[in-house]
Short mmCIF file of C-alpha atoms in Angstrom, two decimals:
data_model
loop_
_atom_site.label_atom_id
_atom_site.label_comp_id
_atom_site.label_asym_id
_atom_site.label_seq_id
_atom_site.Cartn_x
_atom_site.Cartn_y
_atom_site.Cartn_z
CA UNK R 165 -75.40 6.48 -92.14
CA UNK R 166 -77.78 8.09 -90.35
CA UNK R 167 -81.77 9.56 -91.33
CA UNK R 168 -79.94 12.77 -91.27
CA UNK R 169 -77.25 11.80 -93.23
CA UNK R 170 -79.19 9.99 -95.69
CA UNK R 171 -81.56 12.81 -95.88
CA UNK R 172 -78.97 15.12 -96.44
CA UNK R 173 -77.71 13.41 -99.03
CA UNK R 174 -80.55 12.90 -100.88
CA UNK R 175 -81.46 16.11 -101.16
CA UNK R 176 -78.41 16.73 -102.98
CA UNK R 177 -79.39 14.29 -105.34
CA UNK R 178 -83.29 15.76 -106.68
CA UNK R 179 -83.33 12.21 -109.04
CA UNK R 180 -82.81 10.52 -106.06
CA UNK R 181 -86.38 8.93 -104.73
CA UNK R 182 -85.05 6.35 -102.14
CA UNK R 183 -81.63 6.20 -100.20
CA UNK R 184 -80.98 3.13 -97.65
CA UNK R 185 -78.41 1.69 -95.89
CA UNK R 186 -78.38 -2.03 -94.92
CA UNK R 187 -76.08 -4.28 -93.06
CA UNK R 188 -75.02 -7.17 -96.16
CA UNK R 189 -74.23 -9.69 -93.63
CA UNK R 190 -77.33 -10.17 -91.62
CA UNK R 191 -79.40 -8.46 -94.56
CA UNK R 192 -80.59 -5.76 -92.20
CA UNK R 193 -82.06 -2.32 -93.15
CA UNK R 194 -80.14 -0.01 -90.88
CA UNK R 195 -81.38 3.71 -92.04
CA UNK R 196 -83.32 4.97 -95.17
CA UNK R 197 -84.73 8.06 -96.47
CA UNK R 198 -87.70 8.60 -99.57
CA UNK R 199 -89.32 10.73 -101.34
CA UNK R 200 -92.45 8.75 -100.15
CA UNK R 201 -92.97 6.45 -97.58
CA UNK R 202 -91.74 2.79 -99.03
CA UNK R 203 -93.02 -0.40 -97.13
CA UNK R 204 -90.58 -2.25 -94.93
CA UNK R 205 -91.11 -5.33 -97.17
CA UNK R 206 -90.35 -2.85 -100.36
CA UNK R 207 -87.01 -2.02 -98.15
CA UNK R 208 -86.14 -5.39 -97.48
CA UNK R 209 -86.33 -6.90 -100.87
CA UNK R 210 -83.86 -3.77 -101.74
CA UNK R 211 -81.66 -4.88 -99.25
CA UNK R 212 -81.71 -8.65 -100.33
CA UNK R 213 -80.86 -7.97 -103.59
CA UNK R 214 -78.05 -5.26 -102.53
CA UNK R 215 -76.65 -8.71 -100.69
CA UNK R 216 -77.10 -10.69 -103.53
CA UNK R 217 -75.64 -8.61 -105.89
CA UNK R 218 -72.37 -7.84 -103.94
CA UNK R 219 -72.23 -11.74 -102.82
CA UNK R 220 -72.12 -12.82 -106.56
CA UNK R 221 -69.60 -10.23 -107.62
CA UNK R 222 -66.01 -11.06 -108.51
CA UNK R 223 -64.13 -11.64 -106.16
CA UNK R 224 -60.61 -12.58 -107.11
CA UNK R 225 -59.44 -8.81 -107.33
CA UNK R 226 -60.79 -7.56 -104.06
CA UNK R 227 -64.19 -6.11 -103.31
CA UNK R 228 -66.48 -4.54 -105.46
CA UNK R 229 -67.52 -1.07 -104.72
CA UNK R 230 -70.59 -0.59 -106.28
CA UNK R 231 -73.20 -1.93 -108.59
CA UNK R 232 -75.23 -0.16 -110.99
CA UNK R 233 -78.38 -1.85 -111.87
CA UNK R 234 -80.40 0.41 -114.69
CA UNK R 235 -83.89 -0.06 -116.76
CA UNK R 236 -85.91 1.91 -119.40
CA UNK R 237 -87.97 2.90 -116.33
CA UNK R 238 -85.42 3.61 -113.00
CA UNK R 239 -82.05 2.85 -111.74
CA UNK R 240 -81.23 1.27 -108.48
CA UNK R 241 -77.67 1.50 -107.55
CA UNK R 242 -75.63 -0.27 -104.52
CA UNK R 243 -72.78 1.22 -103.39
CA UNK R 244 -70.61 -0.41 -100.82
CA UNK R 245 -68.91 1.51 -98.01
CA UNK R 246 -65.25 0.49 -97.96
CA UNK R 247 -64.82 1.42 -94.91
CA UNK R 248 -67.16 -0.96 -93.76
CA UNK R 249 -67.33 -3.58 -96.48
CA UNK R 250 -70.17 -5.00 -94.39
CA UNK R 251 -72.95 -2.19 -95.20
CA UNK R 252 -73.83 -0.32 -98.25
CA UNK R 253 -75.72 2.59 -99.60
CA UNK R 254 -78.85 1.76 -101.89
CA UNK R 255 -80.36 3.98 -104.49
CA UNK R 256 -83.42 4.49 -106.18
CA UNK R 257 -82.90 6.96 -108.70
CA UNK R 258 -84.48 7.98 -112.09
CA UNK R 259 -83.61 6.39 -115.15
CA UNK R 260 -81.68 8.82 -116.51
CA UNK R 261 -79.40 10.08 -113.61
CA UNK R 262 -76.16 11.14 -114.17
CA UNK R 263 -74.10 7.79 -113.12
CA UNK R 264 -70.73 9.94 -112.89
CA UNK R 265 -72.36 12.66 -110.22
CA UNK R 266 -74.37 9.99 -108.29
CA UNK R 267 -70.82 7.86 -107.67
CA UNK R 268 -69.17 11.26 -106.58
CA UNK R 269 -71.86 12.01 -104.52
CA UNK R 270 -71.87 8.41 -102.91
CA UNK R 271 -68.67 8.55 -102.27
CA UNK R 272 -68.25 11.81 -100.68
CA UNK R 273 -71.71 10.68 -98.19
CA UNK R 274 -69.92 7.65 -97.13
CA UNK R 275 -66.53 9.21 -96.80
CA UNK R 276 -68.29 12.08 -94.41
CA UNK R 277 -69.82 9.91 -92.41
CA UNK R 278 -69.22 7.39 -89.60
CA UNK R 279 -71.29 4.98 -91.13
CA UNK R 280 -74.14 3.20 -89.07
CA UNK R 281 -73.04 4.96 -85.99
CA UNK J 149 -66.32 -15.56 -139.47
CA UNK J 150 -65.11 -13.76 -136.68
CA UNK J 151 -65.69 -13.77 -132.80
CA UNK J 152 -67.55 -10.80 -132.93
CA UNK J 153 -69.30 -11.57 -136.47
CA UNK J 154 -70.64 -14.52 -134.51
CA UNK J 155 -71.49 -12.42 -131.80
CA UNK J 156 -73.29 -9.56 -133.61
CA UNK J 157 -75.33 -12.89 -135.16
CA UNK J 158 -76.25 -14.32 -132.32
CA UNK J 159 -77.77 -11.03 -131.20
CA UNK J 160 -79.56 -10.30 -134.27
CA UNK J 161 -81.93 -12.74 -133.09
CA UNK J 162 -82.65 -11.25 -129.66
CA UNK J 163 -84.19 -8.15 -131.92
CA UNK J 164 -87.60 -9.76 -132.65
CA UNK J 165 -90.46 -9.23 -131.34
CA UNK J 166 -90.39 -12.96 -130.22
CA UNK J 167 -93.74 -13.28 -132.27
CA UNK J 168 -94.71 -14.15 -135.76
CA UNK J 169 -95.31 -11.47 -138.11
CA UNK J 170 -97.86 -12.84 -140.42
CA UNK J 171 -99.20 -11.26 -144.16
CA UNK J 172 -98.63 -11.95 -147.51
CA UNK J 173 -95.17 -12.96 -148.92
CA UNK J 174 -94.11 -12.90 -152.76
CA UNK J 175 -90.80 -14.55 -154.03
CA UNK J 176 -89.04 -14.99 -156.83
CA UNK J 177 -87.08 -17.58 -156.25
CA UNK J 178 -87.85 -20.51 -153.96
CA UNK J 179 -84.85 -19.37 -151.05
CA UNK J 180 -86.53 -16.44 -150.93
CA UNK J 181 -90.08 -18.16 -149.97
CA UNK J 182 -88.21 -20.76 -147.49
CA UNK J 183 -86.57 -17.45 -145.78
CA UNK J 184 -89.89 -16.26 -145.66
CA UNK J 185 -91.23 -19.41 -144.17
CA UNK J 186 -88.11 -20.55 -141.68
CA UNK J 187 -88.07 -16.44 -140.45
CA UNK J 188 -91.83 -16.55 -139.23
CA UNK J 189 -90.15 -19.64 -137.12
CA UNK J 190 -87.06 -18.24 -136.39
CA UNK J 191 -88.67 -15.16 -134.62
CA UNK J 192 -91.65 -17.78 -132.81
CA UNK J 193 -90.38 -17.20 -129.14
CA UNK J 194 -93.47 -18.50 -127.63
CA UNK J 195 -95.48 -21.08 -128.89
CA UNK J 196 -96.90 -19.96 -132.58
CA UNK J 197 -99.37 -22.41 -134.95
CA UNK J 198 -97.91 -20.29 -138.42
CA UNK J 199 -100.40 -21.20 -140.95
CA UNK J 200 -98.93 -20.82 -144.96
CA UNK J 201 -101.37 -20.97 -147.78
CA UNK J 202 -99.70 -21.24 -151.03
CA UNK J 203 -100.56 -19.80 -154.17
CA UNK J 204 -100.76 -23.27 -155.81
CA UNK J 205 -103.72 -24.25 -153.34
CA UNK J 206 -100.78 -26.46 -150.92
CA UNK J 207 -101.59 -25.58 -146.92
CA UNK J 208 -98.84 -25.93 -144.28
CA UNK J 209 -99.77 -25.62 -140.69
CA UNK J 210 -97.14 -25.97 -138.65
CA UNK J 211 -96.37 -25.21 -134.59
CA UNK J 212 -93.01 -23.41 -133.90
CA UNK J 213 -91.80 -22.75 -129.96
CA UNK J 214 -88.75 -21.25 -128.86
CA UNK J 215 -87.28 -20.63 -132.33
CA UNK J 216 -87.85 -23.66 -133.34
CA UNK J 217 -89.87 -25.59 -135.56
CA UNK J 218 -91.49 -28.54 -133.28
CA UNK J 219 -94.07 -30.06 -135.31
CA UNK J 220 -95.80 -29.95 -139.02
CA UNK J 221 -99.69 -31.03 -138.20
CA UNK J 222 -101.65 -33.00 -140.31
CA UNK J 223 -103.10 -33.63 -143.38
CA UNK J 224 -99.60 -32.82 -145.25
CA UNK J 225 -99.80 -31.39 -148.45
CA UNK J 226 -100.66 -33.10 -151.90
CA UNK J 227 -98.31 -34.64 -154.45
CA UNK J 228 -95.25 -35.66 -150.98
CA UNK J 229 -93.31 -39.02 -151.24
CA UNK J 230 -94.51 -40.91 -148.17
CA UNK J 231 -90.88 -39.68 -146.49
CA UNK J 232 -91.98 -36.22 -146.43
CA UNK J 233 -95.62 -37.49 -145.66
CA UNK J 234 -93.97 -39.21 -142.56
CA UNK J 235 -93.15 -36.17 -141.57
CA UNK J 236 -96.59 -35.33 -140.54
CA UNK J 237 -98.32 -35.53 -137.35
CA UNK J 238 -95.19 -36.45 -135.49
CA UNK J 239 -95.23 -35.62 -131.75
CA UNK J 240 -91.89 -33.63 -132.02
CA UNK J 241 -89.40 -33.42 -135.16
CA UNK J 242 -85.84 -33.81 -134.02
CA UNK J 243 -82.49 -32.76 -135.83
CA UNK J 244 -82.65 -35.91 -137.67
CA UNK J 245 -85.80 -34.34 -139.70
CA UNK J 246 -83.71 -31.14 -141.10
CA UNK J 247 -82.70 -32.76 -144.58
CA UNK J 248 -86.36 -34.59 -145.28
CA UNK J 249 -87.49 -30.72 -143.71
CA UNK J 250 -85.13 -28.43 -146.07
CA UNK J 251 -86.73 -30.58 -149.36
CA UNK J 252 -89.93 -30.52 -148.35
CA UNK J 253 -90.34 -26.88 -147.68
CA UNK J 254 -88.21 -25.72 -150.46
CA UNK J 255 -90.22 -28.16 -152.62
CA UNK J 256 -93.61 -26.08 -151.58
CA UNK J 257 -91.93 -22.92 -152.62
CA UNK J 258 -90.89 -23.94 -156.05
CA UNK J 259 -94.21 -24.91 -156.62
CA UNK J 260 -95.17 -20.96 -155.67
CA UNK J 261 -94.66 -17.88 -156.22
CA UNK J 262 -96.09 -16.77 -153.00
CA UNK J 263 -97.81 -17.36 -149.74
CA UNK J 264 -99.84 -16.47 -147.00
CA UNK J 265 -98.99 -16.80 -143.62
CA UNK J 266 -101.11 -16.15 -140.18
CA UNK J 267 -99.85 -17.09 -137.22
CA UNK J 268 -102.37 -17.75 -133.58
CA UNK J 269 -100.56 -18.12 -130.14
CA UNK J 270 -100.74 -21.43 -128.17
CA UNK J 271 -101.31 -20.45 -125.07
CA UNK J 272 -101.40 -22.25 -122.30
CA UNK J 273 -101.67 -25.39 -124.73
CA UNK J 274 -98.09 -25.34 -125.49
CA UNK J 275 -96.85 -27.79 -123.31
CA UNK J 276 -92.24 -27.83 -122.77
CA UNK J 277 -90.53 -28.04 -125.90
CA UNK J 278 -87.32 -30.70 -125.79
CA UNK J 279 -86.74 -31.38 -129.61
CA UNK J 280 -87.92 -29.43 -132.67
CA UNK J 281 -85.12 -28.03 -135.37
CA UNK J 282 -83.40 -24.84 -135.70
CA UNK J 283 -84.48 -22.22 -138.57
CA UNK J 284 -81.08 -21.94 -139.34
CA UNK J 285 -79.95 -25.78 -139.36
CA UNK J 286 -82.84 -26.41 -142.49
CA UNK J 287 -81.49 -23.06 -144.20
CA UNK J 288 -78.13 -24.14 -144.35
CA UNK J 289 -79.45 -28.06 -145.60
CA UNK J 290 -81.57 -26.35 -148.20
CA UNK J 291 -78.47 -24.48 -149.73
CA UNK J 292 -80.11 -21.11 -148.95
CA UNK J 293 -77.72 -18.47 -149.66
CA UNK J 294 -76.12 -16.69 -146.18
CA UNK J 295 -77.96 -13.20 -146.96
CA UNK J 296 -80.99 -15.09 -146.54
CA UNK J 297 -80.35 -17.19 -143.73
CA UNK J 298 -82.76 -16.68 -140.73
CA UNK J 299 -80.96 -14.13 -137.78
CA UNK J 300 -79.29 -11.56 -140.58
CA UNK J 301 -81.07 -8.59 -140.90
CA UNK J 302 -80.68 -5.10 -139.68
CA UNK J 303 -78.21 -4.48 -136.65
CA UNK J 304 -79.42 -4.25 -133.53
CA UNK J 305 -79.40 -1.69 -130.26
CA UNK J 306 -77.11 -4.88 -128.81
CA UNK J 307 -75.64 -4.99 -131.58
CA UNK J 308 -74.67 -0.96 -131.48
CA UNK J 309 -73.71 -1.19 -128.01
CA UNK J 310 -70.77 -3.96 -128.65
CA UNK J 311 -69.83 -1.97 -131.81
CA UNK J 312 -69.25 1.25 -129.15
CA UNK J 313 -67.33 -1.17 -126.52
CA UNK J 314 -65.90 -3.51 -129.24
CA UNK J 315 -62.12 -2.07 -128.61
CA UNK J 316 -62.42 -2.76 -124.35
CA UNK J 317 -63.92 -5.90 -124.63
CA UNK J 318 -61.82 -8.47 -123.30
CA UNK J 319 -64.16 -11.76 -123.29
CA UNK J 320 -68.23 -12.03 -124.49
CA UNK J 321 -70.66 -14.67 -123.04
CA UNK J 322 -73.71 -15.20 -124.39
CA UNK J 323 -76.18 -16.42 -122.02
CA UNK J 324 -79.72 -18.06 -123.53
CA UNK J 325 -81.97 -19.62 -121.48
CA UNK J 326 -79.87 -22.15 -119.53
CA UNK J 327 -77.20 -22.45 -122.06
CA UNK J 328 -73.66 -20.06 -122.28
CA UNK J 329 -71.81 -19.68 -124.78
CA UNK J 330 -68.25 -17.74 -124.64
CA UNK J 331 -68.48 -14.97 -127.84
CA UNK J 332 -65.00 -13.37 -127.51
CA UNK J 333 -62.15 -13.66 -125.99
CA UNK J 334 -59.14 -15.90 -125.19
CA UNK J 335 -57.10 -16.90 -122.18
CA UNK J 336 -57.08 -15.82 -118.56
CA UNK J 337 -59.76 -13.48 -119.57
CA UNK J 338 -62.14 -15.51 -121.02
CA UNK J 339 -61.98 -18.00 -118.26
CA UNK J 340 -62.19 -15.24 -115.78
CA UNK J 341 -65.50 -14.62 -117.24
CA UNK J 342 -66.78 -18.40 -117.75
CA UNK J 343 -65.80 -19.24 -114.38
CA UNK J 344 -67.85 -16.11 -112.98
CA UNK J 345 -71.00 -16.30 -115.44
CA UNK J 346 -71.02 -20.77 -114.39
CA UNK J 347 -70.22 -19.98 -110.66
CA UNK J 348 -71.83 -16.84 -109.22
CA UNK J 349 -74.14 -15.32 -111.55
CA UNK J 350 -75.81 -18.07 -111.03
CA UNK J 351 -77.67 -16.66 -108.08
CA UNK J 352 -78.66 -13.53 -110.32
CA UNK J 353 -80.37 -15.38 -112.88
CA UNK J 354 -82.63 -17.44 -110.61
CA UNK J 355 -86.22 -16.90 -110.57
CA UNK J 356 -85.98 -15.99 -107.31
CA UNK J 357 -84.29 -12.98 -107.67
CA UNK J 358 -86.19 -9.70 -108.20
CA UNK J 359 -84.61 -7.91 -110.58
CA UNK J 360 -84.28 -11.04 -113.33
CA UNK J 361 -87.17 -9.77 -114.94
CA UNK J 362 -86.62 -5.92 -115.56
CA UNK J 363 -82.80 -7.70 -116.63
CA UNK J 364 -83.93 -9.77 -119.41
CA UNK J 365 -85.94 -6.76 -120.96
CA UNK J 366 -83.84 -4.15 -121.79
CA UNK J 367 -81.69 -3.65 -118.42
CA UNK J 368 -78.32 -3.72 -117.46
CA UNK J 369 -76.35 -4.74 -114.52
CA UNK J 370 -72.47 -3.14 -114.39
CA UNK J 371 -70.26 -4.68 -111.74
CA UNK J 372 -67.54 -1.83 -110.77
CA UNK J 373 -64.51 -4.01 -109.97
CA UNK J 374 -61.58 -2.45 -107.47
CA UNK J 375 -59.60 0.22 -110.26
CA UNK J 376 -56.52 -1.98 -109.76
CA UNK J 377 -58.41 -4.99 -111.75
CA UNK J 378 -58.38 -2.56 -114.59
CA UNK J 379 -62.08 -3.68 -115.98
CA UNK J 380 -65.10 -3.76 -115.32
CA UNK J 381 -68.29 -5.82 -115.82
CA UNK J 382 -71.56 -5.57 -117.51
CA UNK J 383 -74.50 -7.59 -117.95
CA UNK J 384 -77.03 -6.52 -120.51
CA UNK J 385 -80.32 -8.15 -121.17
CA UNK J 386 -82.41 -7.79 -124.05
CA UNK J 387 -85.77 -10.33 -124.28
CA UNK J 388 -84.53 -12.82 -122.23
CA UNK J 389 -80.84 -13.00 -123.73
CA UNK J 390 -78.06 -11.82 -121.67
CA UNK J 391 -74.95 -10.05 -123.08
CA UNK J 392 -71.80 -10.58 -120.05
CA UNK J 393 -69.04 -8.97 -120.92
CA UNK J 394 -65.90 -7.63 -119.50
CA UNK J 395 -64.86 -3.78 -120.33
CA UNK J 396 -61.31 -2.93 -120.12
CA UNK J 397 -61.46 0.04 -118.16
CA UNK J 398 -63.15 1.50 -114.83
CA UNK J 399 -65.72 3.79 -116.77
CA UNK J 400 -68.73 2.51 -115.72
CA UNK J 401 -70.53 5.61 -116.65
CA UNK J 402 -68.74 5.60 -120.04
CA UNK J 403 -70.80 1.85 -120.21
CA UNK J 404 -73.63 3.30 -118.57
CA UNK J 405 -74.17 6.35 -121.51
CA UNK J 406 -73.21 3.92 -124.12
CA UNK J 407 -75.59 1.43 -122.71
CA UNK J 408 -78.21 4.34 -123.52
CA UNK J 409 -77.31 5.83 -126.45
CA UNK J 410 -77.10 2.65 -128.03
CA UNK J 411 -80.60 0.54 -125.82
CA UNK J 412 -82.44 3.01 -124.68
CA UNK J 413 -82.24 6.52 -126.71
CA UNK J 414 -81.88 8.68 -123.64
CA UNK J 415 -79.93 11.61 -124.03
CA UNK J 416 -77.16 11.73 -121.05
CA UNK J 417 -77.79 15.05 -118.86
CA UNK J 418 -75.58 17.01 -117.07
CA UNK J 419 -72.29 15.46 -115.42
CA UNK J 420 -72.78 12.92 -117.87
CA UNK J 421 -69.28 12.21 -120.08
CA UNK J 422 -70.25 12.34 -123.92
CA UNK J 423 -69.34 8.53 -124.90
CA UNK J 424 -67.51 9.17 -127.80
CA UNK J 425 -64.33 11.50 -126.06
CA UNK J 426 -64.22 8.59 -123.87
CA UNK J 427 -63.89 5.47 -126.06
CA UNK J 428 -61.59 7.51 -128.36
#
């Protein structure tokens, strides 16, 4: 996904503070969008545990699609793109956001776009 | 008792503050004194000297750690046999302690009708705890009755979230400190679950992973498997105990609203699903 795309999609999603898309394999941040500007090192951690997360998943039924991490205080949520099982979408969100709307609206970003492209 | 009696006990004790809760304690009868005593232990997650002053004038000081009671300090009491005495001043009291333990304390009570109890952290003092005896092991050598037993009390926001998921859970594991323990569940599911919670989540619950922390105090991890393996996954943490359980099901948000309801009191907003038309 690109800037744009992430953009776009974020501002779909007014609980959404930080959207970014990482490569799983080499642990790469590919793209990202914020309500404020997040350091790289803030980015990276995201997109280690986005890697860690989907590498310790189950995997005798096939790969995981997303994972919905939530606290009293936020939500961070990694959704993978099945297209490209390789690179997923992370979110920072609020702590109370609507899990159903946020996976529809995940789904329908990745789905729309040509991912990393 | 049941799998999910046992369950719903074992997370009874992940509702304490993890400290002692000191003040003045009358009984009637002497279980109700040693449930007063072997609770201010049982809820000692770090290291706590509790300090009981009797009515009769008898002082216990004793050091409790990780639920646990470690060590009874010196001097002991007037008026023990030279077996409880012994007892005293030991680097570490070990499972072979609880009988000697369970007559000892309930011996204090019956000479009382009432205590007081403070309780000051041990810091940095507090070095690893290996032995010490469980609350609930001198309880049950004392006789006390099960209402008083240490870990029953009022239900729990874990304990309200299982009730909610109780008909789609297919296997429990309890997960405390570095020891699992399967709650529920029988078969292919349960060992689905073992195999995953001693293989892979491994990784998750290393100190090197960021989000351990926010985890083990009050968080919750859901793992949305592909909709063909019919379940899903949740891990929910709650003062450094984790809840993994699989949910029959591909609801996720269903978890995720009863997750609040039941944890964290939020009120689900718009395009949330109201919990109960799902689970019904």
């Amino acid at each position: 996904m690109t800037p744009t795309a992430l953009k776009a999609f974020r501002r779909k999603l007014p609980d959404c503070d930080l959207a970014v898309y990482v490569d799983l394999g080499s642990r790469t941040v590919l793209s990202w969008d914020g309500a404020l500007h997040f350091r790289q090192e803030h980015l990276d951690v995201l997109c280690a545990c986005a890697a860690d997360l989907f590498d310790s998943a189950p995997k005798g039924d096939g790969p995981v699609e997303h994972v919905l991490f939530l606290s009293p205080t936020g939500s961070r949520t990694f959704f993978r793109n099945l297209a490209d099982p390789n690179e997923a979408l992370c979110c920072i969100c609020a702590a109370d956001i609507a899990v159903g709307s946020l996976i529809n609206a995940v789904r329908a970003a990745l789905a729309g776009e040509d991912p990393a492209r | 008792m049941s799998d999910f009696a046992r369950l719903k006990e074992m997370l009874r004790r992940s509702a304490r503050d993890g400290t002692a809760q000191p003040g003045r304690v009358r009984y009637v009868t002497w279980s109700d004194g040693l449930a007063g005593i072997l609770e201010q232990v049982d809820i000692a997650v770090v290291g706590q000297r509790l300090n009981f002053e009797f009515d009769d004038g008898s002082r216990l000081v004793c050091e409790a750690s990780g639920r646990r009671l470690v060590r009874l300090l010196a001097p002991p009491p007037a008026g023990l046999t030279a077996e409880h005495m012994a007892l005293f001043g030991r680097d570490e009291l070990s499972v072979g302690d609880v009988h000697g333990l369970s007559i000892l304390l309930r011996g204090l009570c019956e000479r009382s009708a009432g205590f007081a109890a403070t309780a000051e952290p041990l810091g940095e003092a507090a070095g690893p705890v290996r032995g010490g005896v469980d609350p609930g092991a001198i309880a049950e050598a004392a006789g006390l009755p099960g209402e008083a037993m240490p870990g029953t009390g009022e239900g729990t926001a874990q304990e309200a979230l299982l009730e909610g998921l109780q008909p789609l859970l297919q296997a429990v594991v309890v997960v405390e400190g570095e020891e699992a323990a399967l709650a529920q569940g029988e078969g292919d599911d349960a060992a689905r679950l073992v195999d995953w919670v001693e293989n892979a989540l491994t990784k998750l619950l290393s100190p090197a992973f960021p989000l351990l922390g926010t985890l083990e105090t009050n968080g919750i991890l859901v793992f949305a498997l592909p909709e063909g393996a019919g379940r899903h996954l949740m891990v929910s943490g709650r003062r450094g105990q984790l809840l993994v359980a699989t949910i029959k099901g591909c609801d996720v948000a269903a978890t995720v609203d009863l997750w609040r309801r039941s944890c964290q009191g939020n009120l689900v907003r718009g395009g949330g699903v109201p919990v109960d038309s799902v689970r019904s």
